[in-house]
Amino acid sequence: MEKDSTKISMAVIRRLPKYHRYLKDLLDKNITRISSKELSRVIGFTASQIRQDLNNFGGFGQQGYGYNVDALYYEIGKILGLDRTYRTIIVGAGNLGQAIANYTNFEKAGFVPKAMFDMNPKLIGLKIRDIEIKDIDTVEEYIKENNIDIGIICTPGPQAQSVADRLVKGKIKGIWNFAPVDLKVPAHVVVENVHLSESLFTLSFLLKHCQNESSGTL
Amino acid sequence: MEKDSTKISMAVIRRLPKYHRYLKDLLDKNITRISSKELSRVIGFTASQIRQDLNNFGGFGQQGYGYNVDALYYEIGKILGLDRTYRTIIVGAGNLGQAIANYTNFEKAGFVPKAMFDMNPKLIGLKIRDIEIKDIDTVEEYIKENNIDIGIICTPGPQAQSVADRLVKGKIKGIWNFAPVDLKVPAHVVVENVHLSESLFTLSFLLKHCQNESSGTL
């Protein structure tokens, strides 16, 4: 549908999951059709912003009709690559890795965890739900043999780069990185970071600089 | 130090924790002084970008000397509000809430979890490390009596807004929100979101659209 999606800015790309989420909410409320003005009110972007964003992918609204919620939800899902499933592994079976393994919403969205990996012999062999924790030394082979798409890195920072190197050797396609480091990987491997500390420190910045002025009462 | 930090763009603000992290890495390697060129190489922003970013806060480099790593680390920490501690509570004692409670690095950075809250009677009274899980019905009172700064919301989406309303009533100052919703709170309450599904869907977008072209070999 889109002409050259690699030219689309990351800002637009990062808004797409938000559209997807709001459209799902509308569907859950049995709203099947929505004007761009009303969609704008719900989602908090301007109607013009929404039109611009969606025009990157061919545009979906019809003059005088607005948007068909179901069709738009489906199309944005397809653009996001949610019309298929992904085989994932979780590396690092500590608290965060276990929390992600236990969080079934990712699986419902099509991201299916096939195995976990750790270096701690006490964890190897255990299961989280039905997902087995395996020896990190076997990860490259496992990725190749099981055609794994995405590696989720939940290790401490110091281990993350060597884990990423192993995933790359196993021919992983994408990495979802929770470790507080910026990974070095070849250009064909996609990395998306979740840097929790950076998010928390952004909050403390905002608390320090933006709170007092807008509130004299606290 | 800064003149009007509320005018600083979110893009700059979100880069500050990254500077902080890289400066810490340099300190750990006993590097006490660094040229803007070398800092640029390490952190991956241009030297001019770094100068611009830091000039928002008064500028720190000296012509011909570069940056004093320790001083810059300290100053950026101060700008980020990391020169004090924060009293936090975690609402939602499921997998993610427990993972955050167990993750001691946030505490080392000054974000000290004082209590957890849940609505599940089976969880109330249990402890994660030494952090007690309390009844959600007592959260407003607890925030007021214990001068809590930050509420960390780890509930499922449908509960998040009503939890946020309670935190606001308790006079919380900031919310770190992991629930997949956009919270409505008064302007004086700062919200920072971690929308994990949106991050994951961004990854699948990039896998679908940006991977094949740069890699003919996978």
Short mmCIF file of C-alpha atoms in Angstrom, two decimals:
data_model
loop_
_atom_site.label_atom_id
_atom_site.label_comp_id
_atom_site.label_asym_id
_atom_site.label_seq_id
_atom_site.Cartn_x
_atom_site.Cartn_y
_atom_site.Cartn_z
CA MET A 1 0.00 0.00 0.00
CA GLU A 2 2.62 2.55 1.04
CA LYS A 3 5.19 3.69 -1.46
CA ASP A 4 8.36 3.89 0.57
CA SER A 5 7.79 3.19 4.20
CA THR A 6 11.47 3.57 5.09
CA LYS A 7 11.13 7.32 4.47
CA ILE A 8 8.41 7.65 7.08
CA SER A 9 9.62 9.41 10.20
CA MET A 10 9.98 7.51 13.46
CA ALA A 11 7.54 10.02 15.01
CA VAL A 12 4.80 8.83 12.64
CA ILE A 13 5.72 5.19 13.15
CA ARG A 14 5.53 5.59 16.92
CA ARG A 15 2.05 7.08 16.64
CA LEU A 16 0.69 4.08 14.71
CA PRO A 17 0.45 1.73 17.73
CA LYS A 18 -1.50 4.47 19.49
CA TYR A 19 -4.02 4.66 16.63
CA HIS A 20 -4.23 0.88 16.77
CA ARG A 21 -4.96 0.93 20.50
CA TYR A 22 -7.62 3.65 20.27
CA LEU A 23 -9.33 1.96 17.32
CA LYS A 24 -9.48 -1.25 19.36
CA ASP A 25 -11.12 0.69 22.21
CA LEU A 26 -13.70 2.05 19.74
CA LEU A 27 -14.39 -1.44 18.38
CA ASP A 28 -14.82 -2.73 21.93
CA LYS A 29 -17.48 -0.04 22.35
CA ASN A 30 -19.15 -1.17 19.09
CA ILE A 31 -18.31 2.10 17.34
CA THR A 32 -17.93 1.16 13.68
CA ARG A 33 -17.62 4.55 12.02
CA ILE A 34 -16.00 7.75 13.22
CA SER A 35 -15.43 11.22 11.78
CA SER A 36 -11.86 12.50 11.64
CA LYS A 37 -12.95 15.26 14.04
CA GLU A 38 -14.30 12.78 16.58
CA LEU A 39 -11.27 10.49 16.19
CA SER A 40 -9.14 13.55 16.81
CA ARG A 41 -11.05 14.31 20.02
CA VAL A 42 -10.67 10.74 21.26
CA ILE A 43 -6.99 10.26 20.46
CA GLY A 44 -5.78 13.79 21.18
CA PHE A 45 -4.05 14.52 17.86
CA THR A 46 -5.45 17.16 15.49
CA ALA A 47 -7.63 15.93 12.61
CA SER A 48 -5.05 17.31 10.21
CA GLN A 49 -2.27 15.38 11.96
CA ILE A 50 -4.31 12.18 11.69
CA ARG A 51 -4.98 12.73 7.98
CA GLN A 52 -1.29 13.43 7.38
CA ASP A 53 -0.19 10.38 9.31
CA LEU A 54 -2.57 8.04 7.52
CA ASN A 55 -1.79 9.56 4.12
CA ASN A 56 1.70 8.11 4.50
CA PHE A 57 0.06 4.75 4.00
CA GLY A 58 -2.41 5.68 1.30
CA GLY A 59 -5.10 7.36 3.39
CA PHE A 60 -8.22 5.63 4.61
CA GLY A 61 -10.93 8.20 5.30
CA GLN A 62 -13.73 9.05 2.91
CA GLN A 63 -14.88 12.63 2.53
CA GLY A 64 -18.20 13.00 4.34
CA TYR A 65 -18.08 9.50 5.79
CA GLY A 66 -15.07 9.56 8.07
CA TYR A 67 -13.31 6.36 8.95
CA ASN A 68 -14.57 2.80 9.01
CA VAL A 69 -13.16 1.79 12.41
CA ASP A 70 -12.89 -1.93 11.73
CA ALA A 71 -11.17 -1.49 8.37
CA LEU A 72 -8.78 1.14 9.71
CA TYR A 73 -7.92 -1.05 12.71
CA TYR A 74 -7.22 -3.95 10.39
CA GLU A 75 -5.13 -1.88 7.97
CA ILE A 76 -3.04 -0.26 10.68
CA GLY A 77 -2.51 -3.68 12.22
CA LYS A 78 -1.25 -4.89 8.86
CA ILE A 79 1.05 -1.89 8.49
CA LEU A 80 2.41 -2.63 11.97
CA GLY A 81 3.11 -6.19 10.92
CA LEU A 82 0.46 -7.58 13.28
CA ASP A 83 -1.15 -9.74 10.57
CA ARG A 84 1.25 -12.58 11.36
CA THR A 85 2.86 -14.19 14.38
CA TYR A 86 6.43 -13.85 15.58
CA ARG A 87 8.50 -16.50 17.31
CA THR A 88 10.35 -14.92 20.21
CA ILE A 89 12.86 -15.90 22.85
CA ILE A 90 13.56 -14.13 26.14
CA VAL A 91 17.18 -13.92 27.25
CA GLY A 92 17.61 -13.29 30.95
CA ALA A 93 15.18 -15.14 33.18
CA GLY A 94 15.29 -12.73 36.12
CA ASN A 95 12.36 -10.68 37.38
CA LEU A 96 11.80 -8.71 34.20
CA GLY A 97 12.25 -11.69 31.87
CA GLN A 98 9.78 -13.69 33.93
CA ALA A 99 7.31 -10.80 33.99
CA ILE A 100 7.44 -10.59 30.20
CA ALA A 101 7.08 -14.36 29.87
CA ASN A 102 4.03 -14.22 32.12
CA TYR A 103 2.45 -11.29 30.30
CA THR A 104 0.08 -13.10 27.94
CA ASN A 105 -1.07 -9.95 26.11
CA PHE A 106 2.06 -9.97 23.96
CA GLU A 107 1.29 -13.54 22.97
CA LYS A 108 -2.31 -12.60 22.17
CA ALA A 109 -0.93 -9.91 19.86
CA GLY A 110 1.07 -12.57 18.02
CA PHE A 111 4.45 -12.50 19.76
CA VAL A 112 4.83 -16.09 20.93
CA PRO A 113 7.62 -16.86 23.40
CA LYS A 114 9.18 -20.22 22.49
CA ALA A 115 11.96 -20.41 25.07
CA MET A 116 13.88 -18.45 27.68
CA PHE A 117 17.64 -18.48 28.18
CA ASP A 118 19.85 -17.79 31.15
CA MET A 119 23.39 -18.46 32.34
CA ASN A 120 22.32 -19.34 35.90
CA PRO A 121 22.38 -23.16 36.34
CA LYS A 122 19.73 -22.86 39.08
CA LEU A 123 17.24 -21.46 36.56
CA ILE A 124 18.05 -23.69 33.59
CA GLY A 125 15.40 -26.39 33.20
CA LEU A 126 12.69 -24.49 35.06
CA LYS A 127 9.56 -23.36 33.28
CA ILE A 128 7.61 -20.06 33.31
CA ARG A 129 4.09 -21.02 32.22
CA ASP A 130 5.09 -23.66 29.67
CA ILE A 131 8.21 -21.81 28.51
CA GLU A 132 11.42 -23.63 29.36
CA ILE A 133 14.53 -21.81 30.57
CA LYS A 134 17.49 -23.10 28.56
CA ASP A 135 21.25 -22.72 28.74
CA ILE A 136 22.41 -19.48 27.10
CA ASP A 137 25.22 -21.47 25.43
CA THR A 138 22.62 -23.14 23.20
CA VAL A 139 20.90 -19.95 22.04
CA GLU A 140 22.47 -19.57 18.58
CA GLU A 141 21.60 -23.11 17.60
CA TYR A 142 18.08 -22.74 19.04
CA ILE A 143 17.40 -19.59 17.02
CA LYS A 144 18.49 -21.26 13.80
CA GLU A 145 16.65 -24.53 14.37
CA ASN A 146 13.43 -22.87 15.52
CA ASN A 147 13.37 -19.98 13.11
CA ILE A 148 13.14 -17.37 15.88
CA ASP A 149 12.30 -13.85 14.77
CA ILE A 150 12.76 -11.71 17.87
CA GLY A 151 15.11 -11.89 20.83
CA ILE A 152 14.03 -10.06 23.97
CA ILE A 153 17.06 -9.07 26.04
CA CYS A 154 16.32 -8.81 29.76
CA THR A 155 19.85 -9.27 31.10
CA PRO A 156 21.78 -6.77 33.19
CA GLY A 157 23.66 -4.15 31.15
CA PRO A 158 27.13 -5.73 31.21
CA GLN A 159 25.89 -8.97 29.59
CA ALA A 160 23.67 -7.43 26.94
CA GLN A 161 26.18 -6.84 24.14
CA SER A 162 27.58 -10.37 24.26
CA VAL A 163 24.01 -11.72 24.25
CA ALA A 164 23.21 -9.52 21.25
CA ASP A 165 26.32 -10.85 19.46
CA ARG A 166 25.05 -14.40 19.99
CA LEU A 167 21.56 -13.54 18.76
CA VAL A 168 23.07 -11.96 15.64
CA LYS A 169 25.18 -15.07 15.01
CA GLY A 170 22.01 -17.14 15.29
CA LYS A 171 20.50 -14.89 12.59
CA ILE A 172 17.91 -13.17 14.74
CA LYS A 173 15.87 -10.59 12.82
CA GLY A 174 14.96 -8.17 15.60
CA ILE A 175 15.93 -7.40 19.19
CA TRP A 176 13.70 -5.89 21.88
CA ASN A 177 16.27 -4.60 24.31
CA PHE A 178 15.48 -3.86 27.97
CA ALA A 179 19.13 -3.71 29.08
CA PRO A 180 20.41 -0.18 29.80
CA VAL A 181 22.96 -0.15 26.97
CA ASP A 182 22.95 0.82 23.30
CA LEU A 183 23.64 -2.38 21.39
CA LYS A 184 25.97 -2.58 18.42
CA VAL A 185 24.45 -4.86 15.78
CA PRO A 186 24.67 -5.11 11.97
CA ALA A 187 22.34 -2.80 10.02
CA HIS A 188 20.02 -5.64 8.96
CA VAL A 189 19.09 -6.40 12.58
CA VAL A 190 16.34 -4.16 13.94
CA VAL A 191 16.69 -2.99 17.56
CA GLU A 192 13.98 -1.38 19.66
CA ASN A 193 15.02 -0.23 23.12
CA VAL A 194 13.03 0.07 26.32
CA HIS A 195 15.32 2.02 28.59
CA LEU A 196 13.36 2.08 31.84
CA SER A 197 15.86 4.15 33.82
CA GLU A 198 15.85 6.83 31.13
CA SER A 199 12.07 6.99 31.35
CA LEU A 200 12.21 7.23 35.15
CA PHE A 201 14.86 9.97 35.01
CA THR A 202 12.70 11.88 32.51
CA LEU A 203 9.92 11.72 35.10
CA SER A 204 12.21 13.09 37.82
CA PHE A 205 13.33 15.88 35.46
CA LEU A 206 9.70 16.82 34.84
CA LEU A 207 8.92 16.62 38.56
CA LYS A 208 11.78 18.98 39.32
CA HIS A 209 11.25 21.50 36.53
CA CYS A 210 7.63 21.40 35.44
CA GLN A 211 5.62 20.69 38.52
CA ASN A 212 5.97 23.61 40.88
CA GLU A 213 5.07 26.26 38.36
CA SER A 214 1.76 24.70 37.38
CA SER A 215 0.73 23.94 40.92
CA GLY A 216 0.92 26.28 43.84
CA THR A 217 -1.23 24.05 45.98
CA LEU A 218 0.84 20.91 46.48
CA MET B 1 21.36 27.27 36.36
CA GLU B 2 18.99 27.08 33.41
CA LYS B 3 16.85 30.06 32.59
CA ASP B 4 13.56 28.48 31.67
CA SER B 5 13.68 24.73 31.61
CA THR B 6 10.02 24.42 30.70
CA LYS B 7 10.88 25.75 27.24
CA ILE B 8 13.34 22.94 26.63
CA SER B 9 12.06 20.41 24.12
CA MET B 10 11.17 16.89 25.20
CA ALA B 11 13.73 15.61 22.68
CA VAL B 12 16.51 17.36 24.61
CA ILE B 13 15.11 16.23 27.95
CA ARG B 14 14.99 12.61 26.76
CA ARG B 15 18.65 12.79 25.72
CA LEU B 16 19.81 13.89 29.19
CA PRO B 17 19.48 10.44 30.82
CA LYS B 18 21.58 9.06 27.97
CA TYR B 19 24.35 11.59 28.66
CA HIS B 20 24.11 10.65 32.31
CA ARG B 21 24.48 6.95 31.52
CA TYR B 22 27.45 7.42 29.18
CA LEU B 23 29.21 9.74 31.63
CA LYS B 24 28.78 7.09 34.33
CA ASP B 25 30.39 4.53 31.98
CA LEU B 26 33.32 6.90 31.44
CA LEU B 27 33.71 7.43 35.19
CA ASP B 28 33.68 3.67 35.73
CA LYS B 29 36.59 3.50 33.28
CA ASN B 30 38.39 6.25 35.24
CA ILE B 31 38.13 8.71 32.36
CA THR B 32 38.00 12.13 34.03
CA ARG B 33 38.26 14.46 31.05
CA ILE B 34 36.92 14.14 27.53
CA SER B 35 36.91 16.31 24.41
CA SER B 36 33.55 17.13 22.86
CA LYS B 37 34.73 15.22 19.77
CA GLU B 38 35.53 12.09 21.76
CA LEU B 39 32.29 12.37 23.78
CA SER B 40 30.47 12.64 20.47
CA ARG B 41 32.16 9.45 19.22
CA VAL B 42 31.23 7.55 22.39
CA ILE B 43 27.62 8.67 22.67
CA GLY B 44 26.79 8.83 18.97
CA PHE B 45 25.46 12.42 18.81
CA THR B 46 27.39 15.09 16.90
CA ALA B 47 29.67 17.39 18.92
CA SER B 48 27.50 20.32 17.86
CA GLN B 49 24.35 18.53 19.09
CA ILE B 50 26.01 17.90 22.44
CA ARG B 51 27.09 21.53 22.77
CA GLN B 52 23.59 22.71 21.87
CA ASP B 53 21.95 20.32 24.32
CA LEU B 54 24.20 21.32 27.20
CA ASN B 55 23.94 25.03 26.40
CA ASN B 56 20.28 24.78 27.38
CA PHE B 57 21.55 24.38 30.92
CA GLY B 58 24.35 26.91 30.84
CA GLY B 59 27.02 24.91 29.01
CA PHE B 60 29.79 23.00 30.71
CA GLY B 61 32.70 22.55 28.32
CA GLN B 62 35.82 24.70 28.27
CA GLN B 63 37.42 25.66 24.99
CA GLY B 64 40.57 23.57 24.55
CA TYR B 65 39.90 21.47 27.63
CA GLY B 66 36.70 19.64 26.81
CA TYR B 67 34.48 18.32 29.57
CA ASN B 68 35.29 17.38 33.13
CA VAL B 69 33.45 14.05 33.24
CA ASP B 70 32.82 13.97 36.97
CA ALA B 71 31.48 17.54 37.10
CA LEU B 72 29.31 17.04 34.03
CA TYR B 73 27.91 13.76 35.42
CA TYR B 74 27.09 15.51 38.67
CA GLU B 75 25.49 18.53 36.99
CA ILE B 76 23.36 16.47 34.64
CA GLY B 77 22.29 14.32 37.56
CA LYS B 78 21.23 17.50 39.35
CA ILE B 79 19.33 18.74 36.29
CA LEU B 80 17.57 15.37 36.13
CA GLY B 81 16.55 15.74 39.76
CA LEU B 82 18.78 12.85 40.84
CA ASP B 83 20.37 14.84 43.67
CA ARG B 84 17.58 13.78 46.03
CA THR B 85 15.52 10.71 46.80
CA TYR B 86 11.91 10.02 45.86
CA ARG B 87 9.39 8.04 47.86
CA THR B 88 7.47 5.76 45.52
CA ILE B 89 4.62 3.28 45.65
CA ILE B 90 3.83 0.54 43.16
CA VAL B 91 0.16 -0.07 42.37
CA GLY B 92 -0.54 -3.49 40.88
CA ALA B 93 1.43 -6.33 42.46
CA GLY B 94 1.33 -8.67 39.45
CA ASN B 95 4.34 -9.81 37.46
CA LEU B 96 5.43 -6.38 36.30
CA GLY B 97 4.85 -4.68 39.67
CA GLN B 98 6.86 -7.39 41.40
CA ALA B 99 9.65 -7.14 38.81
CA ILE B 100 9.90 -3.40 39.42
CA ALA B 101 9.83 -3.89 43.19
CA ASN B 102 12.65 -6.41 42.87
CA TYR B 103 14.75 -4.24 40.56
CA THR B 104 17.10 -2.60 43.05
CA ASN B 105 18.78 -0.29 40.52
CA PHE B 106 15.88 2.17 40.70
CA GLU B 107 16.33 2.30 44.46
CA LYS B 108 20.08 2.85 44.07
CA ALA B 109 19.25 5.81 41.81
CA GLY B 110 17.12 7.30 44.62
CA PHE B 111 13.63 6.00 43.83
CA VAL B 112 12.72 4.17 47.02
CA PRO B 113 9.63 1.94 46.98
CA LYS B 114 7.78 2.31 50.28
CA ALA B 115 4.75 0.09 49.64
CA MET B 116 2.83 -1.81 47.00
CA PHE B 117 -0.93 -1.85 46.54
CA ASP B 118 -3.32 -4.35 45.02
CA MET B 119 -7.01 -5.23 45.08
CA ASN B 120 -6.39 -8.98 45.25
CA PRO B 121 -6.94 -10.20 48.86
CA LYS B 122 -4.55 -13.10 48.24
CA LEU B 123 -1.69 -10.67 47.64
CA ILE B 124 -2.47 -8.15 50.39
CA GLY B 125 -0.13 -8.62 53.35
CA LEU B 126 2.59 -10.38 51.36
CA LYS B 127 5.99 -8.77 50.95
CA ILE B 128 8.30 -8.34 47.94
CA ARG B 129 11.76 -7.91 49.43
CA ASP B 130 10.71 -5.84 52.46
CA ILE B 131 7.96 -3.99 50.62
CA GLU B 132 4.50 -4.80 51.89
CA ILE B 133 1.52 -5.22 49.56
CA LYS B 134 -1.36 -3.19 50.98
CA ASP B 135 -5.05 -2.83 50.19
CA ILE B 136 -5.67 -0.44 47.30
CA ASP B 137 -8.51 1.10 49.32
CA THR B 138 -5.92 2.62 51.66
CA VAL B 139 -3.72 4.19 48.99
CA GLU B 140 -4.91 7.83 49.23
CA GLU B 141 -4.36 7.93 52.96
CA TYR B 142 -0.99 6.21 52.63
CA ILE B 143 0.26 8.74 50.06
CA LYS B 144 -0.72 11.66 52.29
CA GLU B 145 0.66 10.20 55.50
CA ASN B 146 3.93 9.05 53.96
CA ASN B 147 4.56 11.98 51.67
CA ILE B 148 4.82 9.79 48.56
CA ASP B 149 6.18 11.51 45.47
CA ILE B 150 5.69 8.99 42.67
CA GLY B 151 3.06 6.34 41.98
CA ILE B 152 4.06 3.54 39.62
CA ILE B 153 0.96 2.09 37.93
CA CYS B 154 1.38 -1.56 36.93
CA THR B 155 -2.29 -2.53 36.77
CA PRO B 156 -4.11 -3.82 33.68
CA GLY B 157 -5.46 -1.09 31.41
CA PRO B 158 -9.07 -1.05 32.61
CA GLN B 159 -8.08 -0.30 36.22
CA ALA B 160 -5.45 2.33 35.50
CA GLN B 161 -7.60 5.48 35.30
CA SER B 162 -9.41 4.82 38.57
CA VAL B 163 -6.06 4.12 40.23
CA ALA B 164 -4.71 7.38 38.81
CA ASP B 165 -7.75 9.22 40.20
CA ARG B 166 -6.99 7.83 43.65
CA LEU B 167 -3.32 8.79 43.41
CA VAL B 168 -4.31 12.32 42.41
CA LYS B 169 -6.71 12.53 45.36
CA GLY B 170 -3.84 11.46 47.62
CA LYS B 171 -1.85 14.38 46.16
CA ILE B 172 0.73 12.34 44.28
CA LYS B 173 3.24 14.48 42.37
CA GLY B 174 4.15 12.17 39.51
CA ILE B 175 2.94 8.95 37.90
CA TRP B 176 5.08 6.39 36.06
CA ASN B 177 2.44 4.59 34.05
CA PHE B 178 2.96 1.11 32.61
CA ALA B 179 -0.73 0.49 31.86
CA PRO B 180 -1.65 0.64 28.17
CA VAL B 181 -3.87 3.72 28.49
CA ASP B 182 -3.39 7.49 28.37
CA LEU B 183 -4.30 8.77 31.81
CA LYS B 184 -6.33 11.90 32.41
CA VAL B 185 -4.85 13.81 35.35
CA PRO B 186 -4.73 17.48 36.40
CA ALA B 187 -1.97 19.56 34.80
CA HIS B 188 0.09 19.74 38.00
CA VAL B 189 0.57 15.96 38.05
CA VAL B 190 3.42 14.77 35.85
CA VAL B 191 2.88 11.53 33.91
CA GLU B 192 5.55 9.51 32.14
CA ASN B 193 4.32 6.51 30.17
CA VAL B 194 6.03 3.23 29.38
CA HIS B 195 3.78 1.68 26.77
CA LEU B 196 5.41 -1.68 26.20
CA SER B 197 3.00 -2.89 23.52
CA GLU B 198 3.58 0.27 21.51
CA SER B 199 7.31 -0.35 21.66
CA LEU B 200 6.83 -3.98 20.59
CA PHE B 201 4.57 -2.97 17.70
CA THR B 202 7.15 -0.41 16.60
CA LEU B 203 9.62 -3.28 16.45
CA SER B 204 7.28 -5.38 14.32
CA PHE B 205 6.73 -2.38 12.00
CA LEU B 206 10.48 -2.02 11.58
CA LEU B 207 10.86 -5.77 11.03
CA LYS B 208 8.24 -5.68 8.31
CA HIS B 209 9.34 -2.53 6.52
CA CYS B 210 13.00 -1.89 7.20
CA GLN B 211 14.63 -5.25 7.43
CA ASN B 212 14.42 -6.90 4.04
CA GLU B 213 15.89 -4.03 2.11
CA SER B 214 19.03 -3.78 4.17
CA SER B 215 19.61 -7.50 4.27
CA GLY B 216 19.53 -9.84 1.33
CA THR B 217 21.15 -12.63 3.28
CA LEU B 218 18.65 -13.54 5.98
#
